[in-house]
Coordinates of C-alpha atoms and ligand atoms in Angstrom, one line a residue:
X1 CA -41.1 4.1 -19.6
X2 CA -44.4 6.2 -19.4
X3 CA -47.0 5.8 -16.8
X4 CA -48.9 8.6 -18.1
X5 CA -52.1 7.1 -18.7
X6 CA -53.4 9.9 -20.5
X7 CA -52.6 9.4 -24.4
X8 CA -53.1 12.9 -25.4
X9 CA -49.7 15.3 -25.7
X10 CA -49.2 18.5 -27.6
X11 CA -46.1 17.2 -29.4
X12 CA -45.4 13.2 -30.5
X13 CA -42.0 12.7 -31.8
X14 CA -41.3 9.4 -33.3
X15 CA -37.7 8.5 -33.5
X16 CA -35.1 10.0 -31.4
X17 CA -31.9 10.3 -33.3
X18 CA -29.8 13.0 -32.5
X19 CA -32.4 15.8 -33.8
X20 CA -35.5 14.2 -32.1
X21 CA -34.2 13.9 -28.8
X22 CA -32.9 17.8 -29.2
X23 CA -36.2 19.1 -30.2
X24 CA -38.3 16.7 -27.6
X25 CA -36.3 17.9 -24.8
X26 CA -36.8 21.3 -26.1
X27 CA -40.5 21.9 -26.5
X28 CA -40.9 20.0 -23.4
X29 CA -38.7 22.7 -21.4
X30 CA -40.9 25.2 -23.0
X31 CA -43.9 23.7 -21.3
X32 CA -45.7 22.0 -24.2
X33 CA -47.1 18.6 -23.4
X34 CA -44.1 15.8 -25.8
X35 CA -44.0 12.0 -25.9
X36 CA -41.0 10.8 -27.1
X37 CA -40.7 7.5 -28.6
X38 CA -38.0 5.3 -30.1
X39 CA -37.8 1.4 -30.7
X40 CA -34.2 1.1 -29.7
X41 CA -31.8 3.4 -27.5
X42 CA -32.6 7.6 -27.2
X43 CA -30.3 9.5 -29.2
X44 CA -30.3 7.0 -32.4
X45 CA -27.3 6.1 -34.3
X46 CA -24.7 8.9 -33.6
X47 CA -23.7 7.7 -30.1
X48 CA -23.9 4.5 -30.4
X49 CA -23.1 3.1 -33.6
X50 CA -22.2 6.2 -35.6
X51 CA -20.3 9.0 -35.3
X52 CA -18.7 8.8 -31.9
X53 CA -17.7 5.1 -31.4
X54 CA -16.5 5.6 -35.1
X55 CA -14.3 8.5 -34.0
X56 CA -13.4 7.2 -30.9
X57 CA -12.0 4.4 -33.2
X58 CA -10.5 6.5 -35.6
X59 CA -8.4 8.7 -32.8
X60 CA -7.1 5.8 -31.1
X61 CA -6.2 4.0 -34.9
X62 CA -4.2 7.9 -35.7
X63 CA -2.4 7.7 -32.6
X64 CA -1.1 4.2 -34.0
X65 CA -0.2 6.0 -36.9
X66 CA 1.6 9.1 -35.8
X67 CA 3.3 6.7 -33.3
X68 CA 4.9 5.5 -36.4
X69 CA 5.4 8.9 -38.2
X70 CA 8.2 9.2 -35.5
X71 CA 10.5 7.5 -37.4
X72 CA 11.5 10.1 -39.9
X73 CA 10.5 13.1 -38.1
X74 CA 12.1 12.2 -34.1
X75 CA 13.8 9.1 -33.7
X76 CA 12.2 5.8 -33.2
X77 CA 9.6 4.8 -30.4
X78 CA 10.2 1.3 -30.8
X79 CA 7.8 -1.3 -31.5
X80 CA 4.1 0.0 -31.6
X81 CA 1.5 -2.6 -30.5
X82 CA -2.2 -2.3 -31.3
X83 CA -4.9 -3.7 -28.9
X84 CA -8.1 -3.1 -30.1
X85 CA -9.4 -4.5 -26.7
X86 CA -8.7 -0.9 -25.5
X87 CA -11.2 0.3 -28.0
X88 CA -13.3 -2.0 -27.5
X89 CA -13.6 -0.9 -23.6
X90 CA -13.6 2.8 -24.3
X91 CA -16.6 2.1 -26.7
X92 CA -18.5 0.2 -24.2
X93 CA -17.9 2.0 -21.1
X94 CA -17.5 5.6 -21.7
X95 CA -19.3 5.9 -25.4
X96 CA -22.0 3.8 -25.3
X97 CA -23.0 2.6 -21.9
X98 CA -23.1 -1.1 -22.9
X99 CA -25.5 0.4 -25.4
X100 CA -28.1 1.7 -22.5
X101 CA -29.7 4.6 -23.1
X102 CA -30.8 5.1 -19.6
X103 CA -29.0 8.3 -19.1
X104 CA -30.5 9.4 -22.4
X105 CA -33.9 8.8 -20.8
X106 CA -33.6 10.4 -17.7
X107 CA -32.1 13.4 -19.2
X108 CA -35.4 13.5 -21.4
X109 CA -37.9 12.9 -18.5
X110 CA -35.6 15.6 -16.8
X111 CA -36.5 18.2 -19.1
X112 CA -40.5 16.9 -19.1
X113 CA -41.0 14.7 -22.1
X114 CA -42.7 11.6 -21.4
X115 CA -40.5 8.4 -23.1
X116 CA -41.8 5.4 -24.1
X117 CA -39.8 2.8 -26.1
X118 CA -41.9 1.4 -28.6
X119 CA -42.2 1.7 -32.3
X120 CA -44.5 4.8 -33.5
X121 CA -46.6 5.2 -36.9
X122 CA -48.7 7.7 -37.9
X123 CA -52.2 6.5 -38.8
X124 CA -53.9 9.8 -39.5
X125 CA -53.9 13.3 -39.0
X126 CA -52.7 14.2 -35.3
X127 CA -53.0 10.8 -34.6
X128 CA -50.2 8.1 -33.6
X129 CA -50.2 4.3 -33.2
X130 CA -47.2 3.0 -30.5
X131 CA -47.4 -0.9 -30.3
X132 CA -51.5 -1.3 -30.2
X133 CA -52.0 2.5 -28.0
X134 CA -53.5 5.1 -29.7
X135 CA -52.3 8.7 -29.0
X136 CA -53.5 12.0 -30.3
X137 CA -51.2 15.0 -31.1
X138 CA -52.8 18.1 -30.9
X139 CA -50.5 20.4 -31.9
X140 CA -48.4 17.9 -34.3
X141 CA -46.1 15.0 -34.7
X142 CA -42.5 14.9 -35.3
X143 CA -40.8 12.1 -37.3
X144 CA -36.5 10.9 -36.4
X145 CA -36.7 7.6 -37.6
X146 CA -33.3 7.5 -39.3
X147 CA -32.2 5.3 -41.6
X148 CA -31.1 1.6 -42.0
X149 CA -28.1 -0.2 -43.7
X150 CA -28.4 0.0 -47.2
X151 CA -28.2 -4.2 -48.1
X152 CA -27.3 -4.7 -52.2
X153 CA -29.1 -7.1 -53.8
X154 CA -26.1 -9.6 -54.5
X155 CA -26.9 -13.1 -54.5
X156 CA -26.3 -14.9 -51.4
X157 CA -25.2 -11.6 -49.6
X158 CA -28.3 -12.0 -46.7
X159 CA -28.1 -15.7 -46.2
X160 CA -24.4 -14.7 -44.8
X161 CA -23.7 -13.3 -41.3
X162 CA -22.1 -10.1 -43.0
X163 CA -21.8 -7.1 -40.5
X164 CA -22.7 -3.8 -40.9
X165 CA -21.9 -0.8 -38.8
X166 CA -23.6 -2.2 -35.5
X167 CA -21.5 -5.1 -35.7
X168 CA -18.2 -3.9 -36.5
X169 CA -18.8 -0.8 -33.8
X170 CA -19.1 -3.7 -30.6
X171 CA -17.0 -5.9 -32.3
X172 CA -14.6 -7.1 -29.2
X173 CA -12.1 -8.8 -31.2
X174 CA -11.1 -7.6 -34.8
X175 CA -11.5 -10.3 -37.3
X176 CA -7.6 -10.9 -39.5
X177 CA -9.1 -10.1 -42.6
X178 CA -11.7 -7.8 -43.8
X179 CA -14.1 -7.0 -47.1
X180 CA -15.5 -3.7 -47.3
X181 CA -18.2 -3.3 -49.7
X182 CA -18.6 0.6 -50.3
X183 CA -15.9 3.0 -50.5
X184 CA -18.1 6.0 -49.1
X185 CA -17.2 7.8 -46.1
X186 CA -18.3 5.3 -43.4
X187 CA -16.7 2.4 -45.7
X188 CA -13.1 4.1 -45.7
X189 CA -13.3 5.6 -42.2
X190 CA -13.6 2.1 -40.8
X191 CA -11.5 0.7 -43.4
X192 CA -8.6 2.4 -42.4
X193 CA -9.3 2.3 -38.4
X194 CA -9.3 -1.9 -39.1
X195 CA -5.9 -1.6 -41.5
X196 CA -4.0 0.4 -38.4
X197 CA -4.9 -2.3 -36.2
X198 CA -3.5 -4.9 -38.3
X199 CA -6.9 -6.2 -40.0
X200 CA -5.8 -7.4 -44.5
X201 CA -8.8 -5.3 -45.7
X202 CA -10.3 -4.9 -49.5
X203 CA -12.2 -2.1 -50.0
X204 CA -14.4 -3.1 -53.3
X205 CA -16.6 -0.3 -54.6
X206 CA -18.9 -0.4 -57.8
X207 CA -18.4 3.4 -58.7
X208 CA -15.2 4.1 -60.3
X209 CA -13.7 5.8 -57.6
X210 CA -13.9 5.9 -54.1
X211 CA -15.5 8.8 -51.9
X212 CA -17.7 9.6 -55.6
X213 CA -19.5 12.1 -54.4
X214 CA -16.9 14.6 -53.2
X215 CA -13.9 15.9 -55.7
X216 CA -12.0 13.8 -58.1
X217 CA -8.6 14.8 -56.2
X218 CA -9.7 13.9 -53.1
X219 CA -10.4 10.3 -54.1
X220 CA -7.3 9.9 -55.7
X221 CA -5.2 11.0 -52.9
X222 CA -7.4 8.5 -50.3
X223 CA -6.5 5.8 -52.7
X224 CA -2.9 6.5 -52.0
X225 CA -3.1 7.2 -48.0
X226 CA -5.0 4.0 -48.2
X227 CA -2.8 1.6 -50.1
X228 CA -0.1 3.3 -48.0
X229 CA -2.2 1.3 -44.9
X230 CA -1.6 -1.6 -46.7
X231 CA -5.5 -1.6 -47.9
X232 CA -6.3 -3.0 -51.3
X233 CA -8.9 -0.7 -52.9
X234 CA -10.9 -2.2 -56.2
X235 CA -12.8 0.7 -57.8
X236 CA -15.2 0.2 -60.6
X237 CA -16.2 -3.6 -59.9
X238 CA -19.1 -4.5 -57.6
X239 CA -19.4 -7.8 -55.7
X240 CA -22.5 -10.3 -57.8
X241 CA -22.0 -13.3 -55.2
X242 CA -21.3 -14.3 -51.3
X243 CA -21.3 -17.0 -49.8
X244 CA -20.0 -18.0 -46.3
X245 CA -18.9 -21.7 -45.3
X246 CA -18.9 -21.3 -41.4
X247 CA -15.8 -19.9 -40.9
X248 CA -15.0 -17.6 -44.0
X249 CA -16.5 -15.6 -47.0
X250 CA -15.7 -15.8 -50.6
X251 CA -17.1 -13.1 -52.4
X252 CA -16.6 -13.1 -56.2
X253 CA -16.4 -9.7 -58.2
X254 CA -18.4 -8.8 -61.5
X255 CA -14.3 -9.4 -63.0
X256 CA -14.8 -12.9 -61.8
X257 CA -11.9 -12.5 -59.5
X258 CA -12.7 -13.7 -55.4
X259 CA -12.0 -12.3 -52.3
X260 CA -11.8 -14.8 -49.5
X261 CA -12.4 -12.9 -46.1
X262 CA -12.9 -13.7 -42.0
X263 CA -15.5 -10.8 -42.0
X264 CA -17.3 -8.8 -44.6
X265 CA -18.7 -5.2 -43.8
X266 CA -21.4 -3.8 -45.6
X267 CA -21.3 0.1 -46.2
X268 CA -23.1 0.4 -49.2
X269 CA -24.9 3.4 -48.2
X270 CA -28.2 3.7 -46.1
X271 CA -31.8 3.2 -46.9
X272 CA -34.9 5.6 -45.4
X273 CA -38.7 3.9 -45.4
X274 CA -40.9 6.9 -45.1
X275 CA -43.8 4.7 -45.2
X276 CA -42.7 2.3 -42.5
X277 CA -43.1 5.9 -40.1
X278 CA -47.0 6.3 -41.6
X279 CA -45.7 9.2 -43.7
X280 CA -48.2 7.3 -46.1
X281 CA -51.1 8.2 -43.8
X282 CA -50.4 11.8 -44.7
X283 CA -50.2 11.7 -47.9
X284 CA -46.4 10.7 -48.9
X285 CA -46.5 8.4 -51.6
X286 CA -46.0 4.9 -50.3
X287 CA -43.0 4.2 -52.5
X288 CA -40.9 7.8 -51.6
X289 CA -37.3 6.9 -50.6
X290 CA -37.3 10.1 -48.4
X291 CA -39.6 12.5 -46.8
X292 CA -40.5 15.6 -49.1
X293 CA -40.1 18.7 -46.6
X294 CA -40.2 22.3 -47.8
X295 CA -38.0 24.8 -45.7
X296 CA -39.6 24.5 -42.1
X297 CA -39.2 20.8 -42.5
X298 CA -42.9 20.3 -42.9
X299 CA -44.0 17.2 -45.1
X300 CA -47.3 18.4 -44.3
X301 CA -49.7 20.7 -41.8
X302 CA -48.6 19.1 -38.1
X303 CA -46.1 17.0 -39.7
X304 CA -42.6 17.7 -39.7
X305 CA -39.6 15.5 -40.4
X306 CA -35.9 16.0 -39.5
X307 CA -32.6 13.6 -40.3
X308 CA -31.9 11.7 -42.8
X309 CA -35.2 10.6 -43.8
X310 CA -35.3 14.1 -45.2
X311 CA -32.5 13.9 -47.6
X312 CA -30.8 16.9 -47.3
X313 CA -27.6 15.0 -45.7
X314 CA -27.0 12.3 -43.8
X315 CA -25.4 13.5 -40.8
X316 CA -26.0 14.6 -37.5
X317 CA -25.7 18.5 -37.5
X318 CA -28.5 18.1 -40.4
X319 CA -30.9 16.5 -37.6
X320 CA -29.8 19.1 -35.4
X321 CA -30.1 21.9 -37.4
X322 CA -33.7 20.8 -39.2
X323 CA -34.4 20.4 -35.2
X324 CA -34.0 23.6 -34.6
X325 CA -36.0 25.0 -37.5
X326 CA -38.7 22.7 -36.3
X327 CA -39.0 24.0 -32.6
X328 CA -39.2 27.5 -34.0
X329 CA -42.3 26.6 -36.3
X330 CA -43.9 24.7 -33.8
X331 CA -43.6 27.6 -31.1
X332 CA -44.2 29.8 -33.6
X333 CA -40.9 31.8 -33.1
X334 CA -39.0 33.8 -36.7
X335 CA -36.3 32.1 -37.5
X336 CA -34.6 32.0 -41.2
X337 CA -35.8 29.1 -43.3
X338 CA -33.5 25.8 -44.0
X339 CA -31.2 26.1 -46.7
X340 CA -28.4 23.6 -47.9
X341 CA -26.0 25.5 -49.7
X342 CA -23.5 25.7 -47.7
X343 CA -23.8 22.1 -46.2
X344 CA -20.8 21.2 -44.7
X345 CA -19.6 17.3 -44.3
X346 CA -16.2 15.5 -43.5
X347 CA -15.0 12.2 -44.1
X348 CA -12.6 12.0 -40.8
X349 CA -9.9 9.6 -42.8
X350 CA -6.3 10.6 -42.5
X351 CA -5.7 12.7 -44.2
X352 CA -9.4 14.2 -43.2
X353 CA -11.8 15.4 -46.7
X354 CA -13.7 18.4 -45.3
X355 CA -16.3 19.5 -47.9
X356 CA -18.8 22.2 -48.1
X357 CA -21.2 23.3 -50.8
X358 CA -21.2 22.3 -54.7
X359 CA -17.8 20.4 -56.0
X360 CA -16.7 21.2 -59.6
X361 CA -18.7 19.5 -61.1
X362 CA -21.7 20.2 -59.4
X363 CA -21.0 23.7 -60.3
X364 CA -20.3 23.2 -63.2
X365 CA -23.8 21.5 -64.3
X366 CA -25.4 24.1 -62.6
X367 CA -23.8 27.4 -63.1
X368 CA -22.5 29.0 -66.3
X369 CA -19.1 30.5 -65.2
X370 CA -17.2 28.6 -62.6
X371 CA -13.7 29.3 -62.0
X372 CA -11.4 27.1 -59.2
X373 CA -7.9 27.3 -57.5
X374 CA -6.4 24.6 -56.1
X375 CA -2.9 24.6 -53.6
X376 CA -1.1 21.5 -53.1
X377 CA -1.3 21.5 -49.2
X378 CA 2.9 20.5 -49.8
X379 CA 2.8 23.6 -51.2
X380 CA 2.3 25.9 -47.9
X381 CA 4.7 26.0 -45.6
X382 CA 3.0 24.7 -42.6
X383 CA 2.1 21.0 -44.9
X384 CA 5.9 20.9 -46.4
X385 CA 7.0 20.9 -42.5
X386 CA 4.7 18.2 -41.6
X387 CA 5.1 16.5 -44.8
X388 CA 1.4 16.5 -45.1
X389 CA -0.7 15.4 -48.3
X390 CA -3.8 16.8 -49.4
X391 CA -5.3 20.1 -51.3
X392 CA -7.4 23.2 -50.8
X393 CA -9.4 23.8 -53.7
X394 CA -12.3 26.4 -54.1
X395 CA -15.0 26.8 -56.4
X396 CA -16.1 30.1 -57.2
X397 CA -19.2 31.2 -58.9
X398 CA -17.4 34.1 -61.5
X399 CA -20.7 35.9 -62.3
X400 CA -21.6 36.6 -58.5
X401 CA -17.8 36.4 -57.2
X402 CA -18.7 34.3 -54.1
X403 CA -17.6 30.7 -53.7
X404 CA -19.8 28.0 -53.9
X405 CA -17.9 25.0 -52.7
X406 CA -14.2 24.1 -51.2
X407 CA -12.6 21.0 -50.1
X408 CA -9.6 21.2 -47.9
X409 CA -8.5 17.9 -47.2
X410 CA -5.4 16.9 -44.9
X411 CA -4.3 17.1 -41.0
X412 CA -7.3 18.4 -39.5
X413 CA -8.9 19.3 -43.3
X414 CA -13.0 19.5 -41.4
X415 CA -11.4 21.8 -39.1
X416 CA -9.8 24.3 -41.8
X417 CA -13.3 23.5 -43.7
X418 CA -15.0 26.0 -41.1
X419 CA -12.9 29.0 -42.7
X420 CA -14.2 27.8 -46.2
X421 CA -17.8 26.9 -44.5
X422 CA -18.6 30.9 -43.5
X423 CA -17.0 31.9 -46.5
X424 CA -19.3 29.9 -48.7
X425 CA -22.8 30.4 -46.0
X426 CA -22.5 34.1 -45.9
X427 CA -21.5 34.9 -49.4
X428 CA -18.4 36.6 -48.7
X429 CA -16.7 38.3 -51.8
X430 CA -13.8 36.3 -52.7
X431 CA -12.2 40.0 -52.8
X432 CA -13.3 40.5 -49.6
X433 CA -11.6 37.1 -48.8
X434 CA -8.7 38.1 -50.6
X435 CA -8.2 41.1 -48.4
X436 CA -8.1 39.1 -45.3
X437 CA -5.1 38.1 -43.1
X438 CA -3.8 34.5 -42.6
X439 CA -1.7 33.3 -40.2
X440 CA 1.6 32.0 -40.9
X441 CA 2.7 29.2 -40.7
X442 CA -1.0 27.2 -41.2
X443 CA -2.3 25.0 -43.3
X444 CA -5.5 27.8 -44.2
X445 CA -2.9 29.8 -45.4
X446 CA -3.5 27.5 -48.5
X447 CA -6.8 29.1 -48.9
X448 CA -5.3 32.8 -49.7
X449 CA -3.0 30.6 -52.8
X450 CA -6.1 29.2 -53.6
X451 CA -8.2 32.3 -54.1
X452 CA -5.6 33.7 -56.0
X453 CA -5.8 31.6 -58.7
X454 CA -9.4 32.8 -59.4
X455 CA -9.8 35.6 -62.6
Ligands
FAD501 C1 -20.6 4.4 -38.8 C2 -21.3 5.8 -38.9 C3 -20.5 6.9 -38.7 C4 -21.1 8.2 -38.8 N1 -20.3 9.3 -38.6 C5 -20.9 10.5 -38.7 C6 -20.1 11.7 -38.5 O1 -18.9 11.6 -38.2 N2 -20.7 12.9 -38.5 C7 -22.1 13.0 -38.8 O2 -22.5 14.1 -38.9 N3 -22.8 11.9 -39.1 C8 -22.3 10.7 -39.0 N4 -23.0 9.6 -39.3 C9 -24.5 9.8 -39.6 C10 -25.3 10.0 -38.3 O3 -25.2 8.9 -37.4 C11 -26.7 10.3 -38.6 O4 -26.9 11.2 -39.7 C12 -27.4 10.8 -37.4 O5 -27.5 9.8 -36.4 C13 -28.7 11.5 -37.6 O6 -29.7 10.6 -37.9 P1 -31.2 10.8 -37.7 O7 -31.4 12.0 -36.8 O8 -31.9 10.8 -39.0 O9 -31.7 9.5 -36.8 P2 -30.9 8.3 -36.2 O10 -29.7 8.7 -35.5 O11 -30.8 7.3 -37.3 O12 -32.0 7.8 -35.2 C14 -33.3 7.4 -35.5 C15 -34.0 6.8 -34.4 O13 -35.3 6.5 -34.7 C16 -35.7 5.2 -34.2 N5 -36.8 4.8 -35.0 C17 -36.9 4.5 -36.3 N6 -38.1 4.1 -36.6 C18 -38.9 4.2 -35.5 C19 -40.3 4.0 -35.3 N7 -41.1 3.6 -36.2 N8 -40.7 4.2 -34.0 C20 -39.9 4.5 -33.0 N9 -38.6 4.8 -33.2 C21 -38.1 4.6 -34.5 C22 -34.4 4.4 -34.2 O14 -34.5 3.4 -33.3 C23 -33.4 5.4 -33.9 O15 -33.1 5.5 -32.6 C24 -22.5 8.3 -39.2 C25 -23.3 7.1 -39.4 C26 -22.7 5.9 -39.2 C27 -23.5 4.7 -39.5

């Protein structure tokens, strides 16, 4: 906590998630004057109730399953016994510190920022309210402040105790049965960490498919890894009523059908308030869903914004990247401006859905000649061997012969994504990529088969 009585500082950041605390610590190394604030733990959602509890989940729930890939491939191991209290531990004690951030804060004082935990809105130009203080900002404040569950309007939904990704991440004991509303990437990652420990989950999204916003294939395929788990997936029906009688939920489907379950998740997406940050007191429209930035991240002179209140992608390399276009601009350093083409994401299911860039479609709507290739990963010889599903398919823009977007989904698909990421960041012929070399026997390999189904 700050002792610093004096309440003027160079730099103000207001929410630390992952790209706030980077770019605190940062400028404060580099001798500028920063107070950091955030109304829950230093480094926001990532370590805590995101992306690495949710992965820490995830590798314990895929050693379950390649445990029982054995049969078939080695012999038998015998009977494989889940204990999610082994999670639960690793979670607490090595992820999340019993959700203290104390380290966080040190590291952050460390480096010469002062911390204060509180919540921060702007109230004018260079100016910041925390909690009833005042503080000024001569050179500019900074706004992290993340997003928040996305809650549907369904009728009886918030009178219920329904979880959402805080909940399910310290859960100590998994529930028998499980509703998950959403079929987005959080909604199936969790969905299938839950099935592999023995949880009867329902998947029940609106759209009519799961994962909507990445390719067709891809969906279609996760429906079948799923259902393989033993998950039920309803596509194209949303939930219109919940209730909860004390000990279970019934939640009836726009079919009419019901669900009865011991827990129900909600992963319908996530929800920014730029005006809750005082984004309104610079001018952002009171009603904006995200913070308009141009490509320094600036919503306005001495106002920057980085994470997902942004827009450009909710994930934590975005924070981290938009952090590091913001130091720059604040110390006044060159740097190349923000740009989203190549935007890179995974959904860390297995089989994994790495994805960069534009899909087909996308490319489609916005380009006039679009050529793809697609290879079955069964296809190479590296995915026949493991007997491994998924796809590698490209999308090239014909008129500039560059790709535009891939999705290589399978065993480690985000990490064979990184070939497909440079390719599709530096514009790199797809001759040029033709020419190349690729190891044999891999699972990239699909990528040469891919390209040379392009014109
Ligand atoms: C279950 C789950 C799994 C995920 N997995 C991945 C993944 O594998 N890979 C990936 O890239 N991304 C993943 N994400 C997304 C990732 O967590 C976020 O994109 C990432 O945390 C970046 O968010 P952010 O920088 O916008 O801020 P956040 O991490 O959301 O942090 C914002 C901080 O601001 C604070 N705050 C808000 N308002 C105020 C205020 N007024 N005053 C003071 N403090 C305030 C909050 O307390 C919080 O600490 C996952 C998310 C979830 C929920």
């Amino acid at each position: 906590m700050a002792t610093d009585t004096d309440h003027t500082f160079d730099i103000v950041v207001i929410g630390l998630g992952p790209g706030g605390e980077y770019l605190a610590g940062t400028l404060a190394e580099r001798g500028l004057r920063v107070l950091a604030v955030d109304r829950n733990l230093v480094g926001g959602e990532c370590p805590y109730w995101g992306c690495i509890p949710s992965k820490m989940m995830i590798r314990a729930a895929d050693s379950l399953a390649e445990a029982r890939r054995v049969e078939g491939l080695a012999g038998s191991v015998g009977e494989v016994r889940p204990d999610w209290s082994v999670v639960a531990k690793r979670i607490r004690e090595e992820a999340t510190d019993s959700w203290n951030d104390q380290v966080a804060v040190d590291r952050l004082t460390k480096k010469g920022a002062t911390v204060l935990h509180g919540t921060g809105r702007i109230t004018g130009p260079g100016e910041v309210d925390v909690d009833g203080t005042t503080y000024a900002a001569t050179k500019g404040v900074v706004v992290n402040p993340g997003t928040t569950p996305s809650v549907p309007p369904i009728e009886g939904l918030r009178e219920t105790p329904y979880w959402t990704n805080h909940e399910i991440i310290e859960a100590d004991e998994l529930p028998d049965s499980l509703v998950v509303l959403g079929g987005g990437a959080i909604g199936c990652e969790l969905s299938q960490v839950m099935a592999r420990f023995g949880v009867e989950v329902t998947v029940v999204e609106a759209a009519d498919r799961i994962l909507s916003l990445e390719e067709p294939e891809a969906s279609e395929k996760l429906v079948a890894a799923l259902e393989a788990d033993g998950i039920t997936v309803r596509t194209g029906v949303g939930a219109e009523k919940v209730s909860h009688d004390g000990s279970s939920f019934t939640i009836t489907l726009a079919d009419g059908s019901t669900l009865e379950a011991e827990r129900l998740l909600v992963a319908t997406g996530r929800r920014a308030d730029p005006a809750a940050v005082g984004l309104d007191a610079v001018g952002v429209p009171s009603d904006a869903r995200t913070a308009p930035v141009d490509d320094r991240c600036r919503v306005t002179d001495g106002v920057w914004a980085v994470g997902d209140i942004t827009g450009k992608g909710a994930f934590t390399h975005v924070s981290m990247y938009q952090a590091g276009i913001v130091v720059r601009d604040v110390l006044g350093d060159d740097g190349p401006p923000a740009e989203y083409a190549a935007l890179p994401r995974v959904t860390f299911t297995d089989p994994e859905v790495g994805a960069v860039g534009m899909t087909e479609a996308q490319a489609r709507e916005k380009l006039a000649n679009v050529e793809v290739g697609v290879t079955p990963l069964g296809e190479t010889t590296r995915g026949w061997i493991a007997k491994a599903d998924g796809f590698i398919k490209v999308v090239a823009d014909a008129d500039r012969g560059i790709l535009v977007g891939a999705t290589a989904m399978g065993p480690a698909g985000g990490e064979v994504l990184g070939a497909l990421a440079v390719a599709v960041h530096g514009q790199v012929p797809v001759d040029r990529l033709r020419s190349m070399i690729y190891a044999y026997p891999t699972l990239h390999r699909g990528i040469e088969t891919a390209l040379a189904q392009l014109d």
